[in-house]
Amino acid sequence: MKISEGVEWAAHACALLAAVPEGGALSAGAIAAFNDLPKAYMAKHLQALAKAGVVVSVRGAQGGYRLARPPAEISLWDVRRAIEGPGPDFHCANIRLKGPCVAPKPSSGPCAIAHAFWEAERAYQAALGSMTIADVVVQAAREQDAEGLSRIAAWLRAAL
Amino acid sequence: MKISEGVEWAAHACALLAAVPEGGALSAGAIAAFNDLPKAYMAKHLQALAKAGVVVSVRGAQGGYRLARPPAEISLWDVRRAIEGPGPDFHCANIRLKGPCVAPKPSSGPCAIAHAFWEAERAYQAALGSMTIADVVVQAAREQDAEGLSRIAAWLRAAL
DNA sequence: TCATTGCGGACACATAGCATCCGATTTAAA
DNA sequence: TTTAAATCGGATGCTATGTGTCCGCAATGA
Ligand code: FES
Ligand code: FES
């Protein structure tokens, strides 16, 4: 099992969008260029983020994307779910109901194996849900010196 | 992202193997037949379990597989890792090091996004690791009446 | 009006998972 | 000693999903 690489793309895109001023919007091309990624595919992921309500899109000239909520209210779980989809990773194929030894009366409550996996996914979701885009931005800014921050600000001003 | 269906196959196989008596071994064909699954592919997953040290294989006539440890010492995480592989699900492609605004000095400690995902995977692993094959067997037995249990015991005796 | 931008679908490609088959090897039983 | 049963490992084909591109349409501000 591997997590789609698009999840990382979307996370970095949200981190960048957290830096756009109120009322502004960053185009898909600009977001892709900032991270050196192909514009067309990045646009696909941004559409998924928009459909999931993580970002809002602004159509037309000078349009683009901005965050739908403050960065502190967007978790990495929201991003992951927007790209990978909502359903559980583990799917119970009801193997226990197949084979020569299956009980004639179904009586099928929740299956123990599936229950354990779904419980683990809830722990995963809780851990990811406690890390927000705001946290990511803070930690990313900590790795930049003042000159790097000003260069990013200048790039952002030019791309707006 | 979806968990491979082979993980469920392997989990059910381990649950069945927990019922074989000391010194016995169940062939791949018997395990597949019990769960109504294709024998050839089930054999592949059993090989993976054997390579991961979850089960041990007995070659030759009357051979097959048995658990490598007591059922209470085999977790669903062990099963998942045997089938899906050991590495982390999330892979950091170092997008932060690409693009026009990358800092000239690398200074790259661990990245915040990847750290959050890996921490969530640790929570997932901890939750799955606390559920053992023994727990699964107990809960599965609770859904069977006495007649079902004796039928399974008879099937097992015939397949040995 | 016109350039810019998102939206949605169609398309091609690569990779991974699913499933089967076969020969080689090992081992217990006949 | 022979034979049958069973795992092991690789090769193969098929399918589903992810990756990446492209194009026409709709919307919107200059
Ligand atoms: S029956 Fe197999 S996981 Fe539920
Ligand atoms: S740089 Fe993208 S997740 Fe580490």
XYZ file of C-alpha atoms (C1' of nucleotides) and ligand atoms in Angstrom:
388
model
C 0.000 0.000 0.000
C 1.312 3.402 -0.898
C -0.096 6.877 -0.404
C -0.622 8.750 -3.639
C 2.059 11.301 -4.395
C -0.700 13.799 -5.119
C -1.317 14.055 -1.381
C 2.091 15.630 -0.922
C 1.461 17.952 -3.855
C -1.808 19.068 -2.293
C -0.226 19.562 1.124
C 2.504 21.793 -0.269
C -0.074 23.681 -2.319
C -2.131 24.370 0.804
C 0.966 25.490 2.663
C 1.665 27.971 -0.112
C -1.942 29.144 -0.249
C -1.746 29.884 3.470
C 0.572 32.753 2.567
C -1.747 34.558 0.153
C -3.302 37.697 1.620
C -7.023 38.017 2.336
C -9.073 38.262 -0.851
C -6.231 37.222 -3.135
C -6.051 34.103 -5.276
C -3.172 32.093 -6.693
C -3.542 30.433 -10.090
C -2.856 26.752 -10.622
C 0.039 27.678 -12.877
C 1.664 29.770 -10.171
C 1.244 27.050 -7.551
C 2.740 24.483 -9.900
C 5.642 26.767 -10.796
C 6.468 27.459 -7.158
C 6.932 23.751 -6.529
C 8.343 22.871 -9.967
C 5.503 20.516 -10.776
C 3.534 19.966 -14.019
C 0.732 22.506 -14.151
C -1.939 20.294 -15.728
C -1.747 17.569 -13.113
C -1.470 20.007 -10.224
C -4.677 21.598 -11.516
C -6.384 18.199 -11.209
C -5.412 17.912 -7.558
C -6.531 21.471 -6.867
C -9.902 20.624 -8.363
C -10.121 17.697 -5.959
C -9.267 19.987 -3.057
C -11.961 22.395 -4.206
C -14.554 19.638 -4.505
C -13.723 18.509 -0.973
C -14.156 22.042 0.358
C -10.538 22.510 1.410
C -9.931 25.360 -1.031
C -12.267 27.614 -2.983
C -11.783 28.403 -6.646
C -12.141 31.792 -8.304
C -12.918 31.522 -11.988
C -12.084 34.007 -14.675
C -9.152 36.302 -15.253
C -6.990 36.992 -12.198
C -8.686 33.991 -10.622
C -7.168 30.991 -8.941
C -7.453 29.308 -5.578
C -7.469 30.342 -1.938
C -7.974 28.390 1.278
C -11.592 27.820 2.244
C -10.835 28.197 5.970
C -8.049 29.629 8.118
C -4.913 27.449 7.922
C -5.320 26.433 11.566
C -8.653 24.804 10.678
C -7.352 22.673 7.807
C -5.712 19.429 8.863
C -3.499 17.119 6.869
C -6.288 14.562 7.205
C -8.570 16.915 5.281
C -5.960 17.094 2.535
C -5.409 13.357 2.460
C -9.128 12.624 2.318
C -9.615 15.148 -0.490
C -7.044 13.391 -2.685
C -7.327 9.734 -1.673
C -11.066 9.682 -1.195
C -13.232 9.313 1.880
C -13.755 5.556 2.254
C -11.827 3.271 4.603
C -8.574 1.778 3.329
C -9.456 -1.705 4.510
C -12.398 -3.405 2.883
C -13.943 -6.546 4.381
C -14.722 -9.000 1.584
C -16.637 -11.221 4.028
C -14.360 -14.194 3.559
C -15.722 -15.641 6.784
C -19.070 -16.140 5.028
C -17.511 -18.284 2.312
C -16.245 -21.831 2.382
C -17.557 -25.228 3.441
C -17.774 -24.444 7.159
C -19.977 -21.377 7.088
C -22.786 -21.388 9.616
C -26.272 -21.792 8.107
C -27.634 -18.911 10.156
C -25.837 -15.734 9.081
C -25.888 -13.800 12.398
C -23.215 -11.530 10.945
C -22.420 -8.705 13.285
C -19.297 -6.653 12.645
C -16.280 -8.790 11.795
C -13.369 -8.749 14.236
C -10.630 -8.302 11.642
C -12.317 -5.421 9.872
C -13.167 -3.809 13.186
C -9.505 -3.841 14.209
C -8.353 -2.294 10.942
C -11.026 0.386 11.025
C -10.102 1.202 14.604
C -6.471 1.604 13.557
C -7.547 3.901 10.751
C -9.400 6.027 13.292
C -6.158 6.401 15.238
C -4.396 7.356 12.007
C -7.078 9.894 11.228
C -6.908 11.369 14.720
C -3.132 11.780 14.515
C -3.242 13.411 11.090
C -6.177 15.560 12.101
C -4.161 17.160 14.871
C -1.601 18.555 12.418
C -2.861 21.635 10.600
C -1.616 23.612 7.643
C -0.768 26.388 10.080
C 1.584 24.025 11.940
C 3.221 23.018 8.679
C 3.739 26.643 7.681
C 5.249 27.512 11.061
C 7.694 24.631 10.909
C 8.575 25.341 7.289
C 9.209 29.007 8.074
C 11.531 27.973 10.881
C 13.830 26.399 8.296
C 14.129 29.630 6.323
C 16.344 32.580 7.145
C 15.102 36.165 6.766
C 16.468 36.451 3.251
C 14.634 33.331 2.128
C 11.365 34.566 3.600
C 11.630 37.906 1.855
C 12.411 36.175 -1.436
C 9.282 34.035 -1.100
C 7.241 37.144 -0.255
C 8.570 38.888 -3.360
C 7.781 35.874 -5.549
C 4.274 35.761 -4.117
C 3.731 39.474 -4.752
C 4.826 39.034 -8.367
C 2.579 36.017 -8.906
C -0.528 37.556 -7.447
C -5.192 4.357 -1.281
C -6.516 0.894 -0.684
C -5.170 -1.956 1.411
C -4.416 -5.048 -0.635
C -7.083 -7.707 -0.386
C -4.335 -10.229 0.271
C -4.034 -8.798 3.783
C -7.493 -10.071 4.603
C -6.683 -13.436 3.032
C -3.575 -13.696 5.178
C -5.419 -12.682 8.333
C -8.081 -15.349 7.809
C -5.383 -17.881 7.013
C -3.586 -17.123 10.283
C -6.860 -17.373 12.193
C -7.397 -20.823 10.721
C -3.799 -21.878 11.389
C -4.301 -20.930 15.041
C -6.603 -23.943 15.292
C -4.144 -26.582 14.084
C -2.743 -28.768 16.897
C 0.907 -28.679 17.977
C 3.164 -30.252 15.358
C 0.536 -30.328 12.638
C 0.595 -28.447 9.363
C -2.127 -27.300 6.978
C -1.462 -27.271 3.244
C -2.043 -24.203 1.114
C -4.754 -26.075 -0.736
C -6.626 -26.813 2.473
C -6.373 -23.208 3.670
C -7.631 -21.952 0.344
C -10.481 -24.470 0.285
C -11.601 -23.514 3.798
C -12.035 -19.906 2.719
C -13.158 -20.632 -0.866
C -10.217 -18.793 -2.385
C -7.977 -19.678 -5.371
C -5.226 -21.979 -4.157
C -2.396 -20.638 -6.323
C -2.737 -17.048 -5.187
C -3.296 -17.991 -1.558
C -0.021 -19.937 -1.762
C 1.734 -16.743 -2.823
C 0.497 -14.899 0.239
C 1.479 -17.782 2.494
C 4.977 -17.609 1.058
C 5.053 -13.926 1.966
C 3.921 -14.741 5.496
C 6.647 -17.381 5.729
C 9.323 -14.986 4.478
C 8.232 -12.451 7.092
C 8.477 -15.032 9.862
C 4.780 -15.050 10.694
C 4.301 -18.691 9.700
C 6.748 -21.526 9.096
C 6.541 -23.824 6.111
C 6.935 -27.586 6.132
C 7.986 -28.915 2.756
C 7.268 -32.332 1.336
C 4.325 -34.685 1.610
C 1.995 -34.019 4.540
C 3.627 -30.629 4.767
C 2.054 -27.224 4.800
C 2.117 -24.247 7.121
C 1.827 -23.583 10.831
C 2.118 -20.445 12.921
C 5.663 -19.458 13.841
C 4.593 -18.192 17.281
C 1.611 -18.591 19.605
C -1.443 -16.771 18.241
C -1.321 -14.259 21.079
C 2.116 -13.135 19.859
C 1.073 -12.474 16.253
C -0.571 -9.110 15.659
C -2.578 -7.940 12.684
C 0.226 -5.451 12.115
C 2.618 -8.354 11.588
C 0.224 -9.758 8.984
C -0.245 -6.446 7.246
C 3.488 -5.785 7.097
C 4.157 -9.273 5.733
C 1.805 -8.706 2.793
C 2.093 -4.974 2.127
C 5.779 -4.635 2.821
C 7.679 -2.914 5.612
C 8.270 0.637 4.351
C 6.200 3.691 5.282
C 3.080 4.411 3.219
C 3.921 8.077 2.825
C 7.026 8.975 0.873
C 8.492 12.472 0.959
C 9.531 13.483 -2.549
C 11.270 16.599 -1.182
C 9.094 19.020 -3.095
C 10.238 21.771 -0.703
C 13.715 21.512 -2.247
C 12.405 22.220 -5.744
C 11.197 25.425 -7.322
C 12.471 28.969 -7.747
C 12.368 29.891 -4.042
C 14.529 27.110 -2.611
C 17.127 28.270 -0.121
C 20.721 28.065 -1.385
C 21.889 26.393 1.804
C 20.118 23.028 2.116
C 19.906 22.737 5.941
C 17.277 20.043 5.440
C 16.260 18.489 8.691
C 13.158 16.283 8.746
C 10.256 17.770 6.798
C 7.145 18.740 8.773
C 4.613 17.152 6.430
C 6.378 13.808 6.237
C 6.932 13.822 9.977
C 3.198 14.236 10.591
C 2.296 11.393 8.244
C 4.904 9.076 9.704
C 3.666 9.879 13.203
C 0.140 8.994 12.134
C 1.398 5.720 10.701
C 3.004 4.958 14.052
C -0.394 5.405 15.702
C -1.909 3.105 13.095
C 0.781 0.521 13.718
C 0.301 0.711 17.481
C -3.443 0.199 17.176
C -3.105 -2.766 14.827
C -0.293 -4.208 16.911
C -2.552 -4.478 19.928
C -4.943 -6.839 18.125
C -3.597 -10.389 17.935
C -4.642 -13.480 16.029
C -5.745 -14.921 19.368
C -8.181 -12.040 19.824
C -9.541 -12.586 16.326
C -10.040 -16.291 16.968
C -11.849 -15.630 20.254
C -14.222 -13.148 18.667
C -14.812 -15.372 15.660
C -15.579 -18.340 17.913
C -18.101 -16.220 19.792
C -20.153 -15.989 16.600
C -20.354 -19.758 16.238
C -22.674 -22.106 18.065
C -21.478 -25.483 19.395
C -22.568 -27.276 16.249
C -20.574 -24.922 14.035
C -17.466 -25.339 16.142
C -17.653 -29.111 16.006
C -18.134 -28.991 12.245
C -15.021 -26.874 11.866
C -13.116 -29.258 14.126
C -14.217 -32.188 11.987
C -13.189 -30.417 8.785
C -9.823 -29.637 10.316
C -9.291 -33.255 11.378
C -10.067 -34.454 7.864
C -7.735 -31.893 6.256
C -4.768 -32.585 8.494
C -14.654 42.051 -27.020
C -10.905 39.428 -25.390
C -7.490 37.329 -22.672
C -7.250 34.659 -18.531
C -8.553 31.053 -15.639
C -11.048 27.065 -13.646
C -13.964 22.784 -14.947
C -14.728 18.411 -16.769
C -13.997 14.790 -19.714
C -11.157 11.975 -22.844
C -6.950 9.996 -23.691
C -2.303 7.644 -23.252
C 1.187 5.628 -20.266
C 3.435 3.392 -16.204
C 3.029 0.861 -12.152
C 1.119 -2.193 -8.920
C -2.090 -5.708 -7.657
C -4.537 -10.019 -8.978
C -4.403 -14.614 -10.620
C -2.503 -18.658 -12.950
C 0.872 -21.905 -14.390
C 5.147 -24.510 -14.481
C 9.532 -26.639 -13.241
C 12.653 -27.597 -9.363
C 13.226 -29.180 -4.819
C 12.128 -31.429 -0.546
C 10.107 -35.048 2.194
C 6.961 -38.452 4.068
C 4.743 -42.533 2.858
C 4.122 -46.712 -0.040
C 13.802 -47.320 -3.860
C 10.018 -45.337 -5.825
C 6.160 -42.356 -5.672
C 3.093 -38.843 -4.459
C 2.469 -34.546 -2.040
C 3.791 -30.230 -1.006
C 6.539 -25.723 -0.942
C 9.528 -22.389 -3.595
C 10.559 -19.253 -7.087
C 10.036 -17.374 -11.401
C 7.453 -16.265 -15.651
C 3.326 -14.817 -17.555
C -1.106 -12.362 -18.586
C -4.909 -9.430 -17.010
C -6.977 -5.619 -14.547
C -7.234 -1.566 -11.729
C -5.249 2.556 -10.269
C -2.239 6.390 -10.401
C 0.332 9.661 -13.372
C 0.349 13.094 -16.792
C -1.410 15.606 -20.936
C -4.715 17.759 -23.850
C -8.857 20.109 -25.415
C -13.354 22.301 -25.472
C -16.510 24.833 -22.474
C -17.886 28.251 -19.103
C -16.994 32.174 -16.307
C -14.997 36.580 -15.239
C -12.416 40.761 -15.075
C -9.808 44.111 -17.958
S -14.783 -11.379 6.881
Fe -12.713 -11.061 6.278
S -12.315 -9.122 7.255
Fe -14.477 -9.306 7.643
S 9.197 17.948 1.141
Fe 7.170 17.374 0.572
S 6.649 16.032 2.262
Fe 8.793 16.402 2.714
